[in-house]
Amino acid sequence: MGAVTATSDDRRWMAAALALAERTRGRTAPNPNVGCVLVAAGRVVGRGWTQPGGRPHAEAMALAAAGPAARGGCAYVTLEPCAHVSPRGPACADLLIAAGVARVVIALRDPDPRTDGSGIARLRAAGITVVTDVAGDAARRSMAGFLTRRERSRPSVTLKLATSLDGQIALPDGSSRWITGAAARAHVHLERSRHDAILVGRGTWEADAPRLDVRLPGLSDRSPMRVVLSTRPPPSASAALPSSLIGRGNDPQGARDPLWIDSPAGIATLPADHVFVEGGAATAAAFLRADLVDRLLLYRAPILIGAGKAAIGDFGLGDLAAAHGRWRLLDARDLGTDRLEVYERTPCSPA
Amino acid sequence: MGAVTATSDDRRWMAAALALAERTRGRTAPNPNVGCVLVAAGRVVGRGWTQPGGRPHAEAMALAAAGPAARGGCAYVTLEPCAHVSPRGPACADLLIAAGVARVVIALRDPDPRTDGSGIARLRAAGITVVTDVAGDAARRSMAGFLTRRERSRPSVTLKLATSLDGQIALPDGSSRWITGAAARAHVHLERSRHDAILVGRGTWEADAPRLDVRLPGLSDRSPMRVVLSTRPPPSASAALPSSLIGRGNDPQGARDPLWIDSPAGIATLPADHVFVEGGAATAAAFLRADLVDRLLLYRAPILIGAGKAAIGDFGLGDLAAAHGRWRLLDARDLGTDRLEVYERTPCSPA
Ligand SMILES: NC(=O)c1ccc[n+]([C@@H]2O[C@H](COP(=O)([O-])OP(=O)(O)OC[C@H]3O[C@@H](n4cnc5c(N)ncnc54)[C@H](OP(=O)(O)O)[C@@H]3O)[C@@H](O)[C@H]2O)c1
Ligand SMILES: NC(=O)c1ccc[n+]([C@@H]2O[C@H](COP(=O)([O-])OP(=O)(O)OC[C@H]3O[C@@H](n4cnc5c(N)ncnc54)[C@H](OP(=O)(O)O)[C@@H]3O)[C@@H](O)[C@H]2O)c1
């Protein structure tokens, strides 16, 4: 229990903490989505994850569940416990010390300048064994929104494409219902629920009047904010919105008024850390051209379309050499007869 | 050894026979590419496969290798042994009887009316135990060219596409070197060696002057015949060619003069049972429109191109419902950072 380097048990418990962290991904901005597992004598005595809106923190939730059982135990947290007291609650480092945990295993150091190592220092000063950098890559992916906001002052962006084997998203007449099957479409809805915002271009907004909501049993309250990209003012603009957040237009569905932004860079102004871009082709190209895509979700159906509408418009690729080395396959799975591939931007590609 | 139903050992030996059958796939037309393994007392005593040009047959080769060791053994053959004597050699059923094998395991009955069950009958009449339909599906795929020629009076057609993730085969300026990497390109050459003929459209022929050969160490003598699709006469036509085989034009490389056909259906006139269609987009579409594609090879590189050249032109797809259910994933593998997917036409799709 007191080991100062990570064990294989540590990695397993951290995987559990990372799974908990996924529960509120897309609903904690501007806070990170953190997961925490408290283990004492080989048993889980408390579990926590950042609550929607950002509070309580994962550690506070897990400690509340554990009560006195936390004493002498080990806390697995996906992010360094915070060291700053806020009006909304005490510092998690202090809570862990007060609860008497003996050891804290941390996936990732918190880049927030109010913490950034001081949480770890405070735990160590209290005599707690601290192990860091356990499953750091996975934690980075889990909190991509929070970290991208810190590092690049913008949300993390996922581009979704649903295509035929030959990369088409519609027939020449525009019909695209359906290319992928029910399982893939349900997975898209699950992914929507893990983002704060769904964005489409004005072309798609006006052609399809899409609902862009989460239509999965039990998750229908998870529909993210909707965002439309357009250089023109929204049909009915409202005032007092930040810089490139150009308006809040009429919602064809009568609810969840969308926000309108006038350039891909406008995502920085959104109250969102995870943005899900669903097309169309011009919008996908605009985000690629601005180099603002961090993650690709490719849903592919085993069909051929031939002449139709391509998934992505011109994004200014100069030559093939420039196209290579930018994307790395992270995950792939079958969804019915369709296939999902998840790519992430490689570290070597320009930021 | 005398079992009249297949055992798991039988299936393993048949897999070995099927692997041998692959050795001359694309070089035995109009004969089938057959494999044969002779096993006695649990040991392989002879192996054979149809030789280029069609003779000797697989069984004759395996029996010659085994000599007297074949007596009392078991022969695994991917196709029913032939029952007809030809000027080029005796019937394989008679050879097996003469060699004294005790048991013959067969993947597929031979649809050739000169055999079609009479090989099996002759073996049984000689007191040999015969087991049939072992790995029949795999044998069907292995001998797709021979069987398609029998059943549809044309060769089996594989369409190859090498695309980006978004289905493009070139940039707007036509540049396509390289989309896929070295491993994928080597695999294309291996596939070429397994076909009798490689076909491209006149657009590709004239734009790229492609060599369409097999440039793999040890396989450079396996380059198939080259075929060009065009409604216009070849640059320099020669006479006396069958119906829609419209000519034999000048070869820009000075060797391996291509054959020219004026419609996809013209493949029926080729002295080939396996045709490999390599594009371009108009040619891919022409074969799909004529419903003449049996197998798809999709090589995909992890890159995005955006506006470029699509892999497949208009093939007259009326609606999305008609696109579904036609293709089934058969095999997939990683080739470096690229991925190969092999699809086959589903049995339910119209013939
Ligand atoms: N099958 C599928 O998966 C799928 C998914 C999505 C969409 N679609 C289809 O795609 C079609 C629409 O696609 P599309 O490519 O024509 O349109 P789109 O991308 O949805 O919208 C294009 C509009 O987005 C705005 N825009 C694009 N780039 C911009 C930039 N850099 N800055 C600011 N605004 C920008 C412009 O609006 P302004 O002109 O107002 O400036 C532009 O006209 C629809 O028919 C839809 O059904 C299919
Ligand atoms: N990256 C890759 O993997 C790849 C692969 C192949 C090709 N390419 C590129 O694709 C480009 C050429 O493509 P493409 O689509 O323009 O041309 P293509 O398919 O190679 O050739 C088109 C020609 O094929 C003939 N053709 C098409 N359908 C026919 C039919 N039903 N019956 C008879 N003839 C028919 C016609 O010749 P006639 O006009 O003489 O009748 C037509 O002009 C080239 O730039 C090449 O580099 C790229």
CSV table of N, CA and C in Angstrom, one decimal, chain A residues 173-251:
chain,number,residue,atom,x,y,z
A,173,ASP,N,-28.4,14.0,-54.9
A,173,ASP,CA,-29.6,14.7,-54.6
A,173,ASP,C,-29.6,15.1,-53.1
A,174,GLY,N,-28.6,14.8,-52.4
A,174,GLY,CA,-28.5,15.2,-51.0
A,174,GLY,C,-29.0,14.2,-50.0
A,175,SER,N,-29.7,13.1,-50.5
A,175,SER,CA,-30.2,12.2,-49.5
A,175,SER,C,-29.1,11.4,-48.8
A,176,SER,N,-29.3,11.4,-47.5
A,176,SER,CA,-28.3,10.7,-46.6
A,176,SER,C,-28.9,9.9,-45.5
A,177,ARG,N,-30.2,9.6,-45.6
A,177,ARG,CA,-30.9,8.8,-44.6
A,177,ARG,C,-31.2,7.5,-45.2
A,178,TRP,N,-30.6,6.4,-44.7
A,178,TRP,CA,-29.4,6.4,-43.8
A,178,TRP,C,-28.2,5.8,-44.5
A,179,ILE,N,-27.1,6.3,-44.2
A,179,ILE,CA,-25.9,5.7,-44.6
A,179,ILE,C,-25.4,4.7,-43.5
A,180,THR,N,-25.3,5.2,-42.3
A,180,THR,CA,-24.9,4.2,-41.2
A,180,THR,C,-26.2,3.7,-40.5
A,181,GLY,N,-26.0,2.6,-39.8
A,181,GLY,CA,-27.2,1.9,-39.2
A,181,GLY,C,-27.5,2.4,-37.8
A,182,ALA,N,-28.4,1.7,-37.2
A,182,ALA,CA,-28.9,2.2,-35.9
A,182,ALA,C,-27.9,2.2,-34.8
A,183,ALA,N,-27.0,1.2,-34.8
A,183,ALA,CA,-26.0,1.1,-33.7
A,183,ALA,C,-25.0,2.3,-33.9
A,184,ALA,N,-24.6,2.6,-35.1
A,184,ALA,CA,-23.7,3.7,-35.3
A,184,ALA,C,-24.4,5.1,-34.9
A,185,ARG,N,-25.6,5.2,-35.3
A,185,ARG,CA,-26.3,6.4,-35.0
A,185,ARG,C,-26.5,6.6,-33.5
A,186,ALA,N,-26.8,5.5,-32.8
A,186,ALA,CA,-26.9,5.5,-31.3
A,186,ALA,C,-25.5,6.0,-30.7
A,187,HIS,N,-24.4,5.5,-31.3
A,187,HIS,CA,-23.1,5.8,-30.8
A,187,HIS,C,-22.8,7.3,-31.0
A,188,VAL,N,-23.3,7.9,-32.1
A,188,VAL,CA,-23.2,9.3,-32.3
A,188,VAL,C,-23.9,10.1,-31.2
A,189,HIS,N,-25.0,9.6,-30.8
A,189,HIS,CA,-25.8,10.2,-29.7
A,189,HIS,C,-25.0,10.2,-28.4
A,190,LEU,N,-24.4,9.0,-28.2
A,190,LEU,CA,-23.6,8.9,-27.0
A,190,LEU,C,-22.4,9.9,-27.0
A,191,GLU,N,-21.8,10.0,-28.1
A,191,GLU,CA,-20.7,10.9,-28.2
A,191,GLU,C,-21.2,12.4,-28.1
A,192,ARG,N,-22.3,12.7,-28.6
A,192,ARG,CA,-22.9,14.0,-28.4
A,192,ARG,C,-23.0,14.3,-26.9
A,193,SER,N,-23.4,13.3,-26.1
A,193,SER,CA,-23.6,13.5,-24.7
A,193,SER,C,-22.3,13.7,-23.9
A,194,ARG,N,-21.2,13.4,-24.6
A,194,ARG,CA,-19.9,13.6,-24.0
A,194,ARG,C,-19.2,14.9,-24.4
A,195,HIS,N,-20.0,15.8,-25.1
A,195,HIS,CA,-19.5,17.1,-25.5
A,195,HIS,C,-20.4,18.2,-24.9
A,196,ASP,N,-19.8,19.4,-24.7
A,196,ASP,CA,-20.6,20.5,-24.2
A,196,ASP,C,-21.4,21.1,-25.3
A,197,ALA,N,-20.9,21.0,-26.6
A,197,ALA,CA,-21.5,21.7,-27.7
A,197,ALA,C,-21.5,20.9,-29.0
A,198,ILE,N,-22.5,21.0,-29.8
A,198,ILE,CA,-22.6,20.4,-31.1
A,198,ILE,C,-22.6,21.5,-32.1
A,199,LEU,N,-21.8,21.5,-33.1
A,199,LEU,CA,-21.7,22.5,-34.1
A,199,LEU,C,-22.0,22.0,-35.5
A,200,VAL,N,-22.8,22.8,-36.3
A,200,VAL,CA,-22.9,22.5,-37.7
A,200,VAL,C,-22.8,23.8,-38.5
A,201,GLY,N,-22.6,23.7,-39.8
A,201,GLY,CA,-22.6,24.9,-40.6
A,201,GLY,C,-24.0,25.4,-40.9
A,202,ARG,N,-24.1,26.6,-41.4
A,202,ARG,CA,-25.4,27.1,-41.7
A,202,ARG,C,-26.1,26.4,-42.8
A,203,GLY,N,-25.3,25.8,-43.7
A,203,GLY,CA,-25.9,25.0,-44.8
A,203,GLY,C,-26.7,23.8,-44.2
A,204,THR,N,-26.1,23.1,-43.3
A,204,THR,CA,-26.7,22.0,-42.7
A,204,THR,C,-27.9,22.4,-41.8
A,205,TRP,N,-27.7,23.5,-41.1
A,205,TRP,CA,-28.7,24.0,-40.2
A,205,TRP,C,-30.0,24.3,-41.0
A,206,GLU,N,-29.8,25.0,-42.1
A,206,GLU,CA,-31.0,25.4,-42.9
A,206,GLU,C,-31.5,24.3,-43.7
A,207,ALA,N,-30.7,23.4,-44.2
A,207,ALA,CA,-31.2,22.3,-45.1
A,207,ALA,C,-31.9,21.3,-44.2
A,208,ASP,N,-31.4,21.0,-43.1
A,208,ASP,CA,-31.9,19.8,-42.3
A,208,ASP,C,-32.7,20.2,-41.1
A,209,ALA,N,-32.6,21.5,-40.6
A,209,ALA,CA,-33.1,21.8,-39.3
A,209,ALA,C,-32.9,20.7,-38.3
A,210,PRO,N,-31.6,20.4,-38.1
A,210,PRO,CA,-31.3,19.2,-37.3
A,210,PRO,C,-31.6,19.4,-35.8
A,211,ARG,N,-32.1,18.4,-35.1
A,211,ARG,CA,-32.4,18.6,-33.6
A,211,ARG,C,-31.1,18.5,-32.8
A,212,LEU,N,-30.1,17.8,-33.3
A,212,LEU,CA,-28.8,17.8,-32.6
A,212,LEU,C,-28.9,17.5,-31.1
A,213,ASP,N,-29.8,16.6,-30.8
A,213,ASP,CA,-29.9,16.3,-29.4
A,213,ASP,C,-29.5,14.9,-29.1
A,214,VAL,N,-29.6,14.5,-27.8
A,214,VAL,CA,-29.3,13.1,-27.4
A,214,VAL,C,-30.6,12.3,-27.3
A,215,ARG,N,-30.8,11.4,-28.2
A,215,ARG,CA,-32.0,10.7,-28.1
A,215,ARG,C,-31.7,9.2,-27.7
A,216,LEU,N,-31.2,9.1,-26.5
A,216,LEU,CA,-30.9,7.8,-26.0
A,216,LEU,C,-31.7,7.6,-24.7
A,217,PRO,N,-32.3,6.5,-24.4
A,217,PRO,CA,-33.0,6.3,-23.2
A,217,PRO,C,-32.1,6.6,-22.0
A,218,GLY,N,-32.6,7.5,-21.1
A,218,GLY,CA,-31.9,7.8,-19.9
A,218,GLY,C,-30.9,9.0,-20.1
A,219,LEU,N,-30.6,9.4,-21.3
A,219,LEU,CA,-29.6,10.4,-21.5
A,219,LEU,C,-30.2,11.6,-22.2
A,220,SER,N,-31.6,11.7,-22.3
A,220,SER,CA,-32.2,12.8,-23.1
A,220,SER,C,-32.0,14.1,-22.4
A,221,ASP,N,-31.6,14.1,-21.1
A,221,ASP,CA,-31.3,15.4,-20.5
A,221,ASP,C,-29.9,15.9,-20.8
A,222,ARG,N,-29.1,15.1,-21.5
A,222,ARG,CA,-27.7,15.4,-21.8
A,222,ARG,C,-27.5,16.2,-23.1
A,223,SER,N,-28.5,16.7,-23.7
A,223,SER,CA,-28.3,17.4,-25.0
A,223,SER,C,-27.5,18.6,-24.8
A,224,PRO,N,-26.3,18.7,-25.5
A,224,PRO,CA,-25.4,19.8,-25.4
A,224,PRO,C,-26.0,21.1,-26.0
A,225,MET,N,-25.3,22.2,-25.8
A,225,MET,CA,-25.7,23.4,-26.5
A,225,MET,C,-25.5,23.2,-28.0
A,226,ARG,N,-26.2,24.0,-28.8
A,226,ARG,CA,-26.1,23.9,-30.3
A,226,ARG,C,-25.4,25.1,-30.8
A,227,VAL,N,-24.5,24.9,-31.8
A,227,VAL,CA,-23.8,26.1,-32.3
A,227,VAL,C,-23.8,26.0,-33.8
A,228,VAL,N,-24.0,27.2,-34.4
A,228,VAL,CA,-24.1,27.2,-35.9
A,228,VAL,C,-22.9,28.1,-36.4
A,229,LEU,N,-22.2,27.7,-37.4
A,229,LEU,CA,-21.2,28.5,-38.0
A,229,LEU,C,-21.7,29.2,-39.3
A,230,SER,N,-21.5,30.5,-39.3
A,230,SER,CA,-22.0,31.3,-40.4
A,230,SER,C,-21.3,32.7,-40.4
A,231,THR,N,-21.0,33.2,-41.6
A,231,THR,CA,-20.5,34.6,-41.6
A,231,THR,C,-21.6,35.6,-41.6
A,232,ARG,N,-22.8,35.1,-41.8
A,232,ARG,CA,-23.9,36.1,-41.8
A,232,ARG,C,-24.6,36.1,-40.4
A,233,PRO,N,-25.3,37.2,-40.2
A,233,PRO,CA,-26.0,37.3,-38.9
A,233,PRO,C,-27.1,36.2,-38.8
A,234,PRO,N,-27.4,35.7,-37.6
A,234,PRO,CA,-28.4,34.7,-37.4
A,234,PRO,C,-29.8,35.3,-37.8
A,235,PRO,N,-30.7,34.5,-38.2
A,235,PRO,CA,-32.1,34.9,-38.6
A,235,PRO,C,-32.6,36.0,-37.6
A,236,SER,N,-32.5,35.8,-36.3
A,236,SER,CA,-32.9,36.9,-35.4
A,236,SER,C,-31.9,37.0,-34.3
A,237,ALA,N,-31.1,38.0,-34.4
A,237,ALA,CA,-29.9,38.1,-33.5
A,237,ALA,C,-30.3,38.8,-32.2
A,238,SER,N,-29.6,38.4,-31.2
A,238,SER,CA,-29.8,39.0,-29.9
A,238,SER,C,-28.5,39.8,-29.5
A,239,ALA,N,-28.5,40.6,-28.6
A,239,ALA,CA,-27.4,41.5,-28.3
A,239,ALA,C,-26.5,40.9,-27.3
A,240,ALA,N,-25.4,41.7,-27.0
A,240,ALA,CA,-24.6,41.5,-25.8
A,240,ALA,C,-23.9,40.1,-25.8
A,241,LEU,N,-23.3,39.7,-26.8
A,241,LEU,CA,-22.6,38.4,-26.9
A,241,LEU,C,-21.1,38.6,-27.1
A,242,PRO,N,-20.3,37.8,-26.6
A,242,PRO,CA,-18.8,38.1,-26.7
A,242,PRO,C,-18.4,38.1,-28.1
A,243,SER,N,-17.3,38.8,-28.4
A,243,SER,CA,-16.7,39.0,-29.7
A,243,SER,C,-17.3,38.2,-30.9
A,244,SER,N,-16.6,37.1,-31.2
A,244,SER,CA,-17.1,36.4,-32.4
A,244,SER,C,-18.3,35.5,-32.1
A,245,LEU,N,-18.8,35.5,-30.9
A,245,LEU,CA,-20.1,34.8,-30.7
A,245,LEU,C,-21.1,35.8,-31.2
A,246,ILE,N,-21.6,35.6,-32.4
A,246,ILE,CA,-22.3,36.7,-33.1
A,246,ILE,C,-23.8,36.7,-32.8
A,247,GLY,N,-24.4,35.7,-32.1
A,247,GLY,CA,-25.8,35.8,-31.9
A,247,GLY,C,-26.4,34.6,-31.3
A,248,ARG,N,-27.6,34.7,-31.0
A,248,ARG,CA,-28.4,33.5,-30.5
A,248,ARG,C,-29.7,33.6,-31.4
A,249,GLY,N,-29.7,32.7,-32.4
A,249,GLY,CA,-30.8,32.9,-33.3
A,249,GLY,C,-32.1,32.1,-32.9
A,250,ASN,N,-33.1,32.2,-33.8
A,250,ASN,CA,-34.3,31.4,-33.6
A,250,ASN,C,-34.0,30.0,-33.8
A,251,ASP,N,-34.5,29.2,-32.9
A,251,ASP,CA,-34.4,27.7,-33.0
A,251,ASP,C,-35.6,27.2,-33.8
